[in-house]
Amino acid sequence: MSSSNQEAGFVALVVLYFFALAFTWYEMRRGEKRHQQTRQQQIVALAAQRRRHDRELAAERARITAIERWLTEAFGQDVDEPATDTIPAADPATTPAGEVIDAGHQALIEREFEGQTFRFRAPTTRR
């Protein structure tokens, strides 16, 4: 192979190398732009989701405030204050008929109702 053919092949190889380098750079830039657009879309979607969540929280707070206001008006005391007119639990635990519930019976009741504790109170007229 002659020297001019070698030079032409070398020049073609260098041109091909720079073409590949430019193409790679172009694809990387395109990928970065696509990634930025996707990220911006995600940010916009998250911001919309956050605003929707904030609106739902505000609506829930308004409902809770309305219920607290209604309870305060209905019962004449602030919801956050401890109740003063509650009936203390009968001690020992009694059934509505006034029978004392022993510990074994209490354990049976708790087992029957999946660990939920029920304390029976004596009617207020018997106190």
PDB file of C-alpha atoms in Angstrom:
ATOM      1  CA  MET A   1       0.000   0.000   0.000  1.00  0.00           C
ATOM      2  CA  SER A   2       1.316   3.351  -0.940  1.00  0.00           C
ATOM      3  CA  SER A   3       1.920   6.191   1.435  1.00  0.00           C
ATOM      4  CA  SER A   4      -0.872   8.334  -0.028  1.00  0.00           C
ATOM      5  CA  ASN A   5      -3.393   5.510   0.515  1.00  0.00           C
ATOM      6  CA  GLN A   6      -2.220   5.195   4.090  1.00  0.00           C
ATOM      7  CA  GLU A   7      -2.601   8.914   4.630  1.00  0.00           C
ATOM      8  CA  ALA A   8      -6.062   8.898   3.067  1.00  0.00           C
ATOM      9  CA  GLY A   9      -7.065   5.965   5.283  1.00  0.00           C
ATOM     10  CA  PHE A  10      -5.689   7.741   8.333  1.00  0.00           C
ATOM     11  CA  VAL A  11      -7.535  10.952   7.474  1.00  0.00           C
ATOM     12  CA  ALA A  12     -10.733   8.976   6.921  1.00  0.00           C
ATOM     13  CA  LEU A  13     -10.245   7.255  10.269  1.00  0.00           C
ATOM     14  CA  VAL A  14      -9.689  10.609  12.061  1.00  0.00           C
ATOM     15  CA  VAL A  15     -12.765  12.107  10.346  1.00  0.00           C
ATOM     16  CA  LEU A  16     -14.817   9.048  11.332  1.00  0.00           C
ATOM     17  CA  TYR A  17     -13.537   9.304  14.914  1.00  0.00           C
ATOM     18  CA  PHE A  18     -14.531  12.995  15.176  1.00  0.00           C
ATOM     19  CA  PHE A  19     -17.906  12.222  13.581  1.00  0.00           C
ATOM     20  CA  ALA A  20     -18.507   9.490  16.185  1.00  0.00           C
ATOM     21  CA  LEU A  21     -17.376  11.844  18.950  1.00  0.00           C
ATOM     22  CA  ALA A  22     -19.733  14.603  17.737  1.00  0.00           C
ATOM     23  CA  PHE A  23     -22.609  12.142  17.405  1.00  0.00           C
ATOM     24  CA  THR A  24     -21.997  10.820  20.933  1.00  0.00           C
ATOM     25  CA  TRP A  25     -21.903  14.376  22.323  1.00  0.00           C
ATOM     26  CA  TYR A  26     -25.160  15.187  20.460  1.00  0.00           C
ATOM     27  CA  GLU A  27     -26.897  12.081  21.850  1.00  0.00           C
ATOM     28  CA  MET A  28     -25.709  12.856  25.365  1.00  0.00           C
ATOM     29  CA  ARG A  29     -27.061  16.400  25.150  1.00  0.00           C
ATOM     30  CA  ARG A  30     -30.363  15.086  23.793  1.00  0.00           C
ATOM     31  CA  GLY A  31     -30.544  12.575  26.641  1.00  0.00           C
ATOM     32  CA  GLU A  32     -29.791  15.285  29.220  1.00  0.00           C
ATOM     33  CA  LYS A  33     -32.529  17.500  27.803  1.00  0.00           C
ATOM     34  CA  ARG A  34     -34.965  14.579  27.841  1.00  0.00           C
ATOM     35  CA  HIS A  35     -33.976  13.839  31.437  1.00  0.00           C
ATOM     36  CA  GLN A  36     -34.468  17.509  32.400  1.00  0.00           C
ATOM     37  CA  GLN A  37     -37.903  17.537  30.778  1.00  0.00           C
ATOM     38  CA  THR A  38     -38.874  14.317  32.562  1.00  0.00           C
ATOM     39  CA  ARG A  39     -37.586  15.712  35.863  1.00  0.00           C
ATOM     40  CA  GLN A  40     -39.507  18.954  35.340  1.00  0.00           C
ATOM     41  CA  GLN A  41     -42.669  16.970  34.603  1.00  0.00           C
ATOM     42  CA  GLN A  42     -42.126  14.967  37.794  1.00  0.00           C
ATOM     43  CA  ILE A  43     -41.635  18.173  39.797  1.00  0.00           C
ATOM     44  CA  VAL A  44     -44.828  19.655  38.350  1.00  0.00           C
ATOM     45  CA  ALA A  45     -46.753  16.441  39.121  1.00  0.00           C
ATOM     46  CA  LEU A  46     -45.389  16.327  42.678  1.00  0.00           C
ATOM     47  CA  ALA A  47     -46.274  19.984  43.215  1.00  0.00           C
ATOM     48  CA  ALA A  48     -49.829  19.342  41.992  1.00  0.00           C
ATOM     49  CA  GLN A  49     -50.070  16.287  44.256  1.00  0.00           C
ATOM     50  CA  ARG A  50     -48.798  18.368  47.204  1.00  0.00           C
ATOM     51  CA  ARG A  51     -51.361  21.121  46.547  1.00  0.00           C
ATOM     52  CA  ARG A  52     -54.138  18.506  46.316  1.00  0.00           C
ATOM     53  CA  HIS A  53     -52.958  16.907  49.566  1.00  0.00           C
ATOM     54  CA  ASP A  54     -52.802  20.321  51.272  1.00  0.00           C
ATOM     55  CA  ARG A  55     -56.380  21.071  50.132  1.00  0.00           C
ATOM     56  CA  GLU A  56     -57.550  17.703  51.498  1.00  0.00           C
ATOM     57  CA  LEU A  57     -55.800  18.392  54.815  1.00  0.00           C
ATOM     58  CA  ALA A  58     -57.336  21.853  55.035  1.00  0.00           C
ATOM     59  CA  ALA A  59     -60.791  20.395  54.350  1.00  0.00           C
ATOM     60  CA  GLU A  60     -60.236  17.716  57.017  1.00  0.00           C
ATOM     61  CA  ARG A  61     -59.082  20.344  59.531  1.00  0.00           C
ATOM     62  CA  ALA A  62     -62.181  22.402  58.750  1.00  0.00           C
ATOM     63  CA  ARG A  63     -64.401  19.342  59.340  1.00  0.00           C
ATOM     64  CA  ILE A  64     -62.657  18.610  62.649  1.00  0.00           C
ATOM     65  CA  THR A  65     -63.005  22.241  63.737  1.00  0.00           C
ATOM     66  CA  ALA A  66     -66.711  22.189  62.834  1.00  0.00           C
ATOM     67  CA  ILE A  67     -67.231  18.975  64.819  1.00  0.00           C
ATOM     68  CA  GLU A  68     -65.341  20.409  67.814  1.00  0.00           C
ATOM     69  CA  ARG A  69     -67.432  23.580  67.631  1.00  0.00           C
ATOM     70  CA  TRP A  70     -70.627  21.525  67.462  1.00  0.00           C
ATOM     71  CA  LEU A  71     -69.538  19.389  70.429  1.00  0.00           C
ATOM     72  CA  THR A  72     -68.645  22.476  72.433  1.00  0.00           C
ATOM     73  CA  GLU A  73     -72.033  24.036  71.707  1.00  0.00           C
ATOM     74  CA  ALA A  74     -73.908  20.787  72.359  1.00  0.00           C
ATOM     75  CA  PHE A  75     -72.197  19.827  75.611  1.00  0.00           C
ATOM     76  CA  GLY A  76     -71.068  23.199  76.889  1.00  0.00           C
ATOM     77  CA  GLN A  77     -67.413  22.351  77.422  1.00  0.00           C
ATOM     78  CA  ASP A  78     -64.274  22.447  75.349  1.00  0.00           C
ATOM     79  CA  VAL A  79     -63.470  19.197  73.600  1.00  0.00           C
ATOM     80  CA  ASP A  80     -59.841  19.314  74.732  1.00  0.00           C
ATOM     81  CA  GLU A  81     -60.769  19.655  78.402  1.00  0.00           C
ATOM     82  CA  PRO A  82     -61.199  16.473  80.425  1.00  0.00           C
ATOM     83  CA  ALA A  83     -64.799  15.524  80.988  1.00  0.00           C
ATOM     84  CA  THR A  84     -66.102  16.503  84.414  1.00  0.00           C
ATOM     85  CA  ASP A  85     -69.509  14.861  84.342  1.00  0.00           C
ATOM     86  CA  THR A  86     -68.504  11.305  83.491  1.00  0.00           C
ATOM     87  CA  ILE A  87     -69.638   8.407  85.598  1.00  0.00           C
ATOM     88  CA  PRO A  88     -66.672   6.695  87.248  1.00  0.00           C
ATOM     89  CA  ALA A  89     -66.282   3.027  86.471  1.00  0.00           C
ATOM     90  CA  ALA A  90     -67.756   0.738  89.095  1.00  0.00           C
ATOM     91  CA  ASP A  91     -65.085  -0.934  91.151  1.00  0.00           C
ATOM     92  CA  PRO A  92     -65.050  -3.893  91.069  1.00  0.00           C
ATOM     93  CA  ALA A  93     -66.401  -4.332  87.535  1.00  0.00           C
ATOM     94  CA  THR A  94     -70.095  -5.091  87.540  1.00  0.00           C
ATOM     95  CA  THR A  95     -72.684  -6.081  84.973  1.00  0.00           C
ATOM     96  CA  PRO A  96     -75.652  -3.816  84.293  1.00  0.00           C
ATOM     97  CA  ALA A  97     -77.596  -6.046  86.678  1.00  0.00           C
ATOM     98  CA  GLY A  98     -75.134  -5.209  89.462  1.00  0.00           C
ATOM     99  CA  GLU A  99     -73.392  -8.580  89.557  1.00  0.00           C
ATOM    100  CA  VAL A 100     -69.671  -8.490  90.296  1.00  0.00           C
ATOM    101  CA  ILE A 101     -67.503  -9.792  87.459  1.00  0.00           C
ATOM    102  CA  ASP A 102     -64.659 -11.889  88.788  1.00  0.00           C
ATOM    103  CA  ALA A 103     -61.205 -11.989  87.170  1.00  0.00           C
ATOM    104  CA  GLY A 104     -61.863 -15.314  85.430  1.00  0.00           C
ATOM    105  CA  HIS A 105     -65.094 -14.036  83.919  1.00  0.00           C
ATOM    106  CA  GLN A 106     -63.329 -10.815  82.849  1.00  0.00           C
ATOM    107  CA  ALA A 107     -60.591 -12.889  81.136  1.00  0.00           C
ATOM    108  CA  LEU A 108     -63.257 -14.949  79.359  1.00  0.00           C
ATOM    109  CA  ILE A 109     -64.961 -11.776  78.125  1.00  0.00           C
ATOM    110  CA  GLU A 110     -61.637 -10.346  76.907  1.00  0.00           C
ATOM    111  CA  ARG A 111     -60.772 -13.580  75.088  1.00  0.00           C
ATOM    112  CA  GLU A 112     -64.206 -13.753  73.526  1.00  0.00           C
ATOM    113  CA  PHE A 113     -63.936 -10.214  72.159  1.00  0.00           C
ATOM    114  CA  GLU A 114     -60.360 -10.551  70.831  1.00  0.00           C
ATOM    115  CA  GLY A 115     -58.594  -8.739  73.642  1.00  0.00           C
ATOM    116  CA  GLN A 116     -60.919  -5.752  73.730  1.00  0.00           C
ATOM    117  CA  THR A 117     -61.642  -4.759  77.310  1.00  0.00           C
ATOM    118  CA  PHE A 118     -65.232  -4.079  78.275  1.00  0.00           C
ATOM    119  CA  ARG A 119     -65.974  -2.682  81.695  1.00  0.00           C
ATOM    120  CA  PHE A 120     -69.596  -2.798  82.718  1.00  0.00           C
ATOM    121  CA  ARG A 121     -70.888   0.024  84.857  1.00  0.00           C
ATOM    122  CA  ALA A 122     -73.645  -0.123  87.372  1.00  0.00           C
ATOM    123  CA  PRO A 123     -76.690   1.982  86.552  1.00  0.00           C
ATOM    124  CA  THR A 124     -76.463   5.493  87.998  1.00  0.00           C
ATOM    125  CA  THR A 125     -79.665   5.039  90.026  1.00  0.00           C
ATOM    126  CA  ARG A 126     -77.976   2.409  92.226  1.00  0.00           C
ATOM    127  CA  ARG A 127     -75.171   4.712  93.324  1.00  0.00           C
TER     128      ARG A 127
END
